Short mmCIF file of C-alpha atoms in Angstrom, two decimals:
data_model
loop_
_atom_site.label_atom_id
_atom_site.label_comp_id
_atom_site.label_asym_id
_atom_site.label_seq_id
_atom_site.Cartn_x
_atom_site.Cartn_y
_atom_site.Cartn_z
CA MET A 1 92.96 86.80 65.15
CA TYR A 2 93.99 90.43 65.28
CA GLN A 3 94.42 91.84 68.78
CA GLY A 4 95.54 95.30 69.81
CA MET A 5 95.26 97.87 72.55
CA LEU A 6 95.81 101.54 73.19
CA ALA A 7 97.39 102.67 76.45
CA GLU A 8 97.83 106.34 77.26
CA THR A 9 97.55 108.98 79.96
CA VAL A 10 94.32 110.95 80.00
CA THR A 11 92.78 113.68 82.12
CA ILE A 12 89.67 113.01 84.17
CA THR A 13 87.53 115.18 86.43
CA GLY A 14 87.73 114.01 90.03
CA TYR A 15 87.11 115.26 93.54
CA HIS A 16 86.01 118.91 93.72
CA ASP A 17 85.98 118.93 89.92
CA ASP A 18 89.77 118.87 89.92
CA GLU A 19 91.40 117.58 86.77
CA ILE A 20 93.76 114.71 87.52
CA GLY A 21 95.83 112.32 85.46
CA ALA A 22 94.84 108.74 84.78
CA TYR A 23 96.28 105.82 82.85
CA LEU A 24 93.81 104.34 80.38
CA ALA A 25 94.37 101.02 78.64
CA ARG A 26 91.70 99.71 76.29
CA PRO A 27 91.27 97.11 73.60
CA LEU A 28 91.00 98.29 70.03
CA GLY A 29 87.74 97.45 68.40
CA PRO A 30 84.09 98.49 68.48
CA GLY A 31 83.21 96.91 71.82
CA PRO A 32 81.09 97.18 73.78
CA PHE A 33 83.57 96.52 76.59
CA PRO A 34 83.11 96.44 80.36
CA GLY A 35 85.30 98.69 82.48
CA VAL A 36 87.65 98.21 85.42
CA LEU A 37 88.88 100.86 87.81
CA VAL A 38 92.37 99.84 88.93
CA ILE A 39 93.25 101.46 92.27
CA HIS A 40 96.95 101.94 92.88
CA HIS A 41 98.49 100.96 96.20
CA ALA A 42 100.20 103.24 98.73
CA PRO A 43 103.57 103.18 96.88
CA GLY A 44 101.84 105.12 94.16
CA TRP A 45 100.84 105.29 90.50
CA ASP A 46 103.65 102.97 89.59
CA THR A 47 104.78 100.65 86.82
CA ALA A 48 103.04 97.65 88.38
CA THR A 49 99.70 99.46 88.47
CA LYS A 50 99.96 100.35 84.80
CA GLU A 51 100.95 96.78 83.91
CA ILE A 52 97.78 95.57 85.61
CA ALA A 53 95.71 98.03 83.59
CA ARG A 54 97.26 96.70 80.39
CA ARG A 55 96.52 93.12 81.46
CA PHE A 56 92.86 94.04 81.79
CA ALA A 57 92.88 95.66 78.35
CA TYR A 58 94.39 92.45 76.97
CA GLU A 59 91.52 90.56 78.61
CA GLY A 60 88.94 92.81 76.93
CA TYR A 61 88.30 95.50 79.53
CA LEU A 62 88.49 99.27 79.47
CA ALA A 63 90.91 99.81 82.35
CA ILE A 64 91.60 103.10 84.06
CA ALA A 65 94.05 103.82 86.87
CA PRO A 66 93.71 107.36 88.21
CA ASN A 67 96.72 109.04 89.78
CA LEU A 68 95.39 109.44 93.31
CA TYR A 69 98.53 111.41 94.23
CA HIS A 70 98.13 113.89 91.35
CA ARG A 71 97.61 116.84 93.69
CA PHE A 72 101.03 116.33 95.30
CA GLY A 73 102.51 117.21 91.91
CA PRO A 74 101.16 116.10 88.53
CA ASP A 75 104.59 115.59 87.05
CA LEU A 76 106.28 113.96 90.03
CA ALA A 77 107.83 110.54 89.60
CA PRO A 78 105.73 107.90 91.38
CA ASP A 79 108.25 107.46 94.20
CA ASP A 80 108.41 111.21 94.81
CA ALA A 81 104.61 111.46 94.85
CA ALA A 82 104.48 108.59 97.33
CA ALA A 83 107.05 110.39 99.50
CA ALA A 84 104.86 113.48 99.46
CA ALA A 85 101.86 111.36 100.41
CA ARG A 86 103.74 109.83 103.35
CA ALA A 87 104.81 113.26 104.57
CA ASN A 88 101.37 114.81 104.25
CA GLY A 89 99.01 112.18 105.62
CA TRP A 90 98.15 110.30 102.43
CA ILE A 91 94.76 111.18 100.92
CA THR A 92 91.36 111.51 102.51
CA THR A 93 88.51 109.07 102.02
CA ASP A 94 86.38 111.79 100.44
CA GLN A 95 89.12 112.67 97.98
CA PHE A 96 89.55 109.02 97.00
CA LEU A 97 85.81 108.57 96.49
CA GLY A 98 85.63 111.76 94.43
CA ASP A 99 88.47 110.73 92.18
CA ALA A 100 87.19 107.15 91.87
CA GLY A 101 83.72 108.44 91.01
CA GLY A 102 85.24 110.61 88.28
CA ALA A 103 87.06 107.61 86.84
CA LEU A 104 83.81 105.61 86.78
CA ARG A 105 82.02 108.40 84.92
CA PHE A 106 84.90 108.64 82.45
CA LEU A 107 84.75 104.90 81.70
CA ARG A 108 80.99 104.80 81.29
CA ALA A 109 81.09 107.81 78.95
CA LEU A 110 83.43 106.09 76.51
CA PRO A 111 81.52 105.22 73.32
CA VAL A 112 82.73 101.62 73.49
CA SER A 113 81.61 101.08 77.11
CA ASN A 114 78.92 98.55 77.92
CA GLY A 115 78.00 100.67 80.95
CA LYS A 116 79.28 98.25 83.56
CA VAL A 117 82.31 98.93 85.71
CA GLY A 118 84.14 96.96 88.38
CA THR A 119 86.86 98.00 90.78
CA ILE A 120 90.02 96.25 91.89
CA GLY A 121 92.71 97.21 94.34
CA TYR A 122 95.65 95.57 96.04
CA CYS A 123 96.79 96.15 99.59
CA SER A 124 95.66 99.71 100.49
CA GLY A 125 93.83 99.70 97.17
CA GLY A 126 91.97 96.56 98.27
CA ARG A 127 90.57 98.51 101.20
CA GLN A 128 89.61 101.30 98.81
CA SER A 129 87.94 98.83 96.45
CA PHE A 130 85.83 97.65 99.40
CA LEU A 131 85.10 101.29 100.18
CA ALA A 132 84.02 101.89 96.58
CA ALA A 133 81.62 98.94 96.84
CA CYS A 134 80.02 100.68 99.83
CA GLU A 135 79.84 104.19 98.44
CA LEU A 136 79.91 104.23 94.63
CA PRO A 137 77.66 102.93 91.83
CA ILE A 138 79.70 99.96 90.66
CA ASP A 139 78.76 96.53 89.39
CA ALA A 140 81.45 94.35 91.01
CA ALA A 141 84.38 94.86 93.37
CA VAL A 142 87.57 92.88 93.94
CA ASP A 143 89.44 93.32 97.20
CA CYS A 144 92.94 91.87 97.12
CA TYR A 145 94.24 91.61 100.69
CA GLY A 146 93.00 95.02 101.77
CA ALA A 147 93.95 95.82 105.37
CA PHE A 148 92.15 97.98 107.92
CA VAL A 149 88.65 96.96 106.87
CA VAL A 150 87.75 95.66 110.35
CA SER A 151 90.80 96.88 112.28
CA SER A 152 92.56 100.21 112.88
CA SER A 153 96.17 101.12 112.45
CA PRO A 154 98.05 101.63 115.75
CA PRO A 155 96.72 104.69 117.60
CA GLU A 156 100.17 106.16 118.21
CA LEU A 157 100.71 106.75 114.50
CA PRO A 158 100.24 110.33 113.27
CA PHE A 159 98.00 109.17 110.39
CA ARG A 160 95.47 106.65 111.60
CA MET A 161 93.48 104.28 109.40
CA GLU A 162 89.99 103.59 110.70
CA PRO A 163 87.89 100.47 110.01
CA ILE A 164 85.24 100.73 107.29
CA ILE A 165 83.17 97.62 107.97
CA ASP A 166 80.41 99.83 109.41
CA ARG A 167 79.74 101.00 105.84
CA ALA A 168 79.03 97.43 104.66
CA PRO A 169 75.22 97.77 104.84
CA LYS A 170 75.52 100.16 101.88
CA ILE A 171 77.27 97.63 99.63
CA SER A 172 75.37 97.42 96.36
CA CYS A 173 77.42 94.98 94.27
CA PRO A 174 79.02 91.53 94.53
CA ILE A 175 82.46 91.41 96.15
CA LEU A 176 85.32 89.01 95.45
CA GLY A 177 87.97 88.81 98.17
CA LEU A 178 91.39 87.28 97.52
CA PHE A 179 93.69 86.72 100.48
CA GLY A 180 96.76 84.81 101.63
CA VAL A 181 96.55 82.62 104.70
CA GLU A 182 100.02 83.76 105.79
CA ASP A 183 99.04 87.43 105.72
CA LYS A 184 99.19 89.29 109.04
CA ASN A 185 97.16 92.27 107.86
CA PRO A 186 94.50 91.31 107.04
CA SER A 187 94.95 88.20 109.14
CA PRO A 188 92.84 85.09 108.47
CA ASP A 189 90.82 86.02 111.55
CA GLU A 190 90.05 89.48 110.11
CA VAL A 191 89.11 87.94 106.75
CA ALA A 192 86.74 85.61 108.61
CA GLN A 193 85.17 88.60 110.38
CA ILE A 194 84.56 90.42 107.08
CA ASP A 195 83.17 87.25 105.53
CA ALA A 196 80.81 86.71 108.48
CA GLU A 197 79.58 90.30 108.45
CA LEU A 198 78.84 90.24 104.71
CA THR A 199 77.00 86.95 105.18
CA ARG A 200 75.03 88.39 108.08
CA LEU A 201 74.05 91.38 105.95
CA GLY A 202 73.09 89.19 103.00
CA LYS A 203 75.69 90.77 100.71
CA GLU A 204 76.74 88.66 97.74
CA HIS A 205 80.41 87.81 98.07
CA GLU A 206 82.98 85.08 97.61
CA PHE A 207 86.25 84.93 99.50
CA HIS A 208 89.27 82.81 98.61
CA SER A 209 92.31 82.42 100.85
CA PHE A 210 95.39 80.82 99.32
CA GLU A 211 97.78 78.49 101.11
CA ASN A 212 101.50 79.23 100.87
CA ALA A 213 100.72 82.90 100.19
CA GLY A 214 100.90 85.99 102.32
CA HIS A 215 100.38 89.64 101.62
CA GLY A 216 101.03 90.89 98.11
CA PHE A 217 101.13 87.56 96.31
CA PHE A 218 100.11 89.21 93.00
CA ALA A 219 103.18 91.49 93.01
CA VAL A 220 105.43 90.02 90.32
CA ASP A 221 108.35 92.32 91.16
CA ARG A 222 108.58 91.55 94.88
CA PRO A 223 109.73 88.54 96.94
CA MET A 224 106.16 88.14 98.20
CA TYR A 225 105.02 86.98 94.72
CA ARG A 226 103.48 83.49 94.76
CA VAL A 227 102.93 82.08 91.32
CA GLU A 228 100.23 79.53 92.20
CA ALA A 229 98.10 82.03 94.11
CA ALA A 230 98.59 84.76 91.51
CA VAL A 231 97.66 82.55 88.55
CA GLN A 232 94.64 81.15 90.35
CA GLY A 233 93.70 84.64 91.54
CA TRP A 234 93.72 86.04 88.02
CA ARG A 235 91.54 83.14 86.87
CA LEU A 236 89.06 83.72 89.67
CA LEU A 237 88.79 87.47 89.22
CA LEU A 238 88.39 87.26 85.45
CA ASP A 239 85.65 84.68 85.94
CA PHE A 240 84.01 86.95 88.54
CA TYR A 241 84.10 89.98 86.26
CA GLY A 242 82.91 87.85 83.35
CA ARG A 243 79.80 86.94 85.32
CA HIS A 244 79.03 90.40 86.66
CA LEU A 245 80.27 92.88 84.05
CA SER A 246 79.25 91.27 80.76
CA MET B 1 101.00 95.34 103.84
CA CYS B 2 100.66 99.04 103.17
CA SER B 3 101.24 99.75 106.85
CA TYR B 4 100.84 103.55 106.88
CA VAL B 5 103.51 103.49 109.61
CA VAL B 6 105.06 106.96 109.40
CA GLU B 7 107.07 109.01 111.88
CA LYS B 8 108.35 112.53 111.31
CA THR B 9 111.16 114.34 113.07
CA ALA B 10 112.98 117.63 112.68
CA VAL B 11 116.72 117.30 112.03
CA ILE B 12 119.66 119.67 111.67
CA GLY B 13 122.23 118.75 109.06
CA SER B 14 122.94 118.25 105.39
CA ALA B 15 122.59 115.44 102.88
CA LYS B 16 124.29 114.83 99.58
CA ALA B 17 122.74 113.35 96.45
CA ALA B 18 123.71 113.50 92.80
CA GLY B 19 126.92 115.30 93.77
CA THR B 20 125.24 118.19 95.55
CA TRP B 21 124.99 118.97 99.23
CA THR B 22 121.77 120.43 100.57
CA PRO B 23 120.60 121.43 104.04
CA ILE B 24 117.90 119.16 105.47
CA THR B 25 115.25 120.11 107.99
CA ASN B 26 113.15 116.97 108.46
CA ALA B 27 113.24 113.20 108.24
CA VAL B 28 110.12 111.25 107.31
CA VAL B 29 110.48 107.64 108.45
CA ALA B 30 108.19 104.84 107.30
CA VAL B 31 108.09 101.06 107.32
CA ASP B 32 106.20 100.01 104.24
CA HIS B 33 106.54 98.60 100.74
CA PRO B 34 109.64 100.12 99.15
CA PHE B 35 109.72 101.58 95.68
CA HIS B 36 113.11 100.24 94.62
CA ALA B 37 114.70 97.94 97.20
CA PRO B 38 114.09 94.24 96.39
CA VAL B 39 112.34 93.41 99.67
CA ASP B 40 108.70 93.19 100.70
CA HIS B 41 108.95 95.82 103.42
CA ALA B 42 111.63 98.35 104.14
CA LEU B 43 112.60 101.10 106.50
CA ILE B 44 112.11 104.14 104.30
CA VAL B 45 113.75 107.42 105.27
CA ASP B 46 113.19 110.62 103.33
CA PHE B 47 115.57 113.44 104.30
CA VAL B 48 113.85 116.59 103.14
CA ASN B 49 114.32 120.31 103.13
CA ALA B 50 110.95 121.79 103.98
CA GLY B 51 111.52 124.66 101.58
CA ARG B 52 112.48 122.52 98.62
CA PRO B 53 110.51 120.22 96.25
CA VAL B 54 109.99 116.64 97.31
CA ASN B 55 111.96 115.32 94.35
CA GLU B 56 115.08 116.91 95.85
CA ARG B 57 114.85 114.72 98.94
CA VAL B 58 117.51 112.16 99.79
CA ALA B 59 115.80 108.79 100.13
CA LEU B 60 116.85 105.50 101.69
CA GLU B 61 115.14 102.13 101.55
CA LEU B 62 116.72 99.49 103.81
CA SER B 63 115.65 95.94 104.56
CA VAL B 64 114.19 95.73 108.03
CA ALA B 65 117.06 93.56 109.27
CA SER B 66 119.78 95.80 107.85
CA ALA B 67 117.97 98.87 109.20
CA ARG B 68 118.08 97.40 112.69
CA ASP B 69 121.81 96.70 112.25
CA LEU B 70 122.38 100.26 111.04
CA ILE B 71 120.48 101.72 113.98
CA ALA B 72 122.61 99.65 116.35
CA SER B 73 125.78 100.86 114.62
CA MET B 74 124.66 104.46 114.83
CA GLN B 75 123.78 104.08 118.47
CA ALA B 76 127.13 102.42 119.22
CA ALA B 77 129.00 105.24 117.48
CA LEU B 78 127.08 107.88 119.41
CA ASP B 79 127.64 106.04 122.68
CA ALA B 80 131.38 105.82 121.97
CA PHE B 81 131.51 109.55 121.28
CA GLY B 82 129.75 110.38 124.51
CA GLU B 83 127.96 113.58 125.47
CA GLY B 84 128.17 116.90 123.68
CA GLY B 85 128.73 117.59 120.05
#
């Protein structure tokens, strides 16, 4: 069986109609293919994020990862852009939603799109994937150990993260949550709070918490990587997308 | 986790990278996922010159344990020197 993909940087129209960079990986062939918006984590639009996009293309998805730090410098190396983000208070919620919305429109406009798009994010991106489920027209969302959904960052910090669980009544798609029981942020107690609130609101969701795994267990290039949780997590999320994005 | 723990402080001094000295005006200190160091979380310090591009900063990523040791060493050296400077 022939299999191929195309991976390249593209320009999309995001928040305030700004043009920003994005990494697009897609299978070759006539489609139609579902789409996935891959949200990079706080360390930036890095190699790991682009590897994840290519994995989704391999699995038959149109995957796009917008450079959420584009405005700090479109040609900056990912670590330099992340340094600029740290120094300048990261990015605003409105800017994220504007850029994510632009990425969704870009995916759905591709001739080979089947019109359905999911989101996925890890760590800070997990929180943003949850946020997208609340605020954007998506068909499925995956939250991988997103912190600060029900809690706030410490008040003494100059850049404070606020909880977003109050937006949950607006969720309009199924959510898959993947967590590690050894994680401190989100802790198992926080995960239970999110689970209970989504149940109370009648929002379709499924949460899985893995033993012997903490924060970041999908990250293949860090000590926190946990092979059993990561392999099982990939199986679960591909099954989830298969049910909701086909 | 992506902790968003960031502190900023003004500094007076210089830093050297790639064979070139440059004045620095600020230090941005974070404890978060590093970009390069092979640890889950690191003390990240960016020494920057406010008038220069961010890619000219001098960056450090230290394991949390070694960062605490370094801070203790720095404090001990300053204590041994005493007041003034």
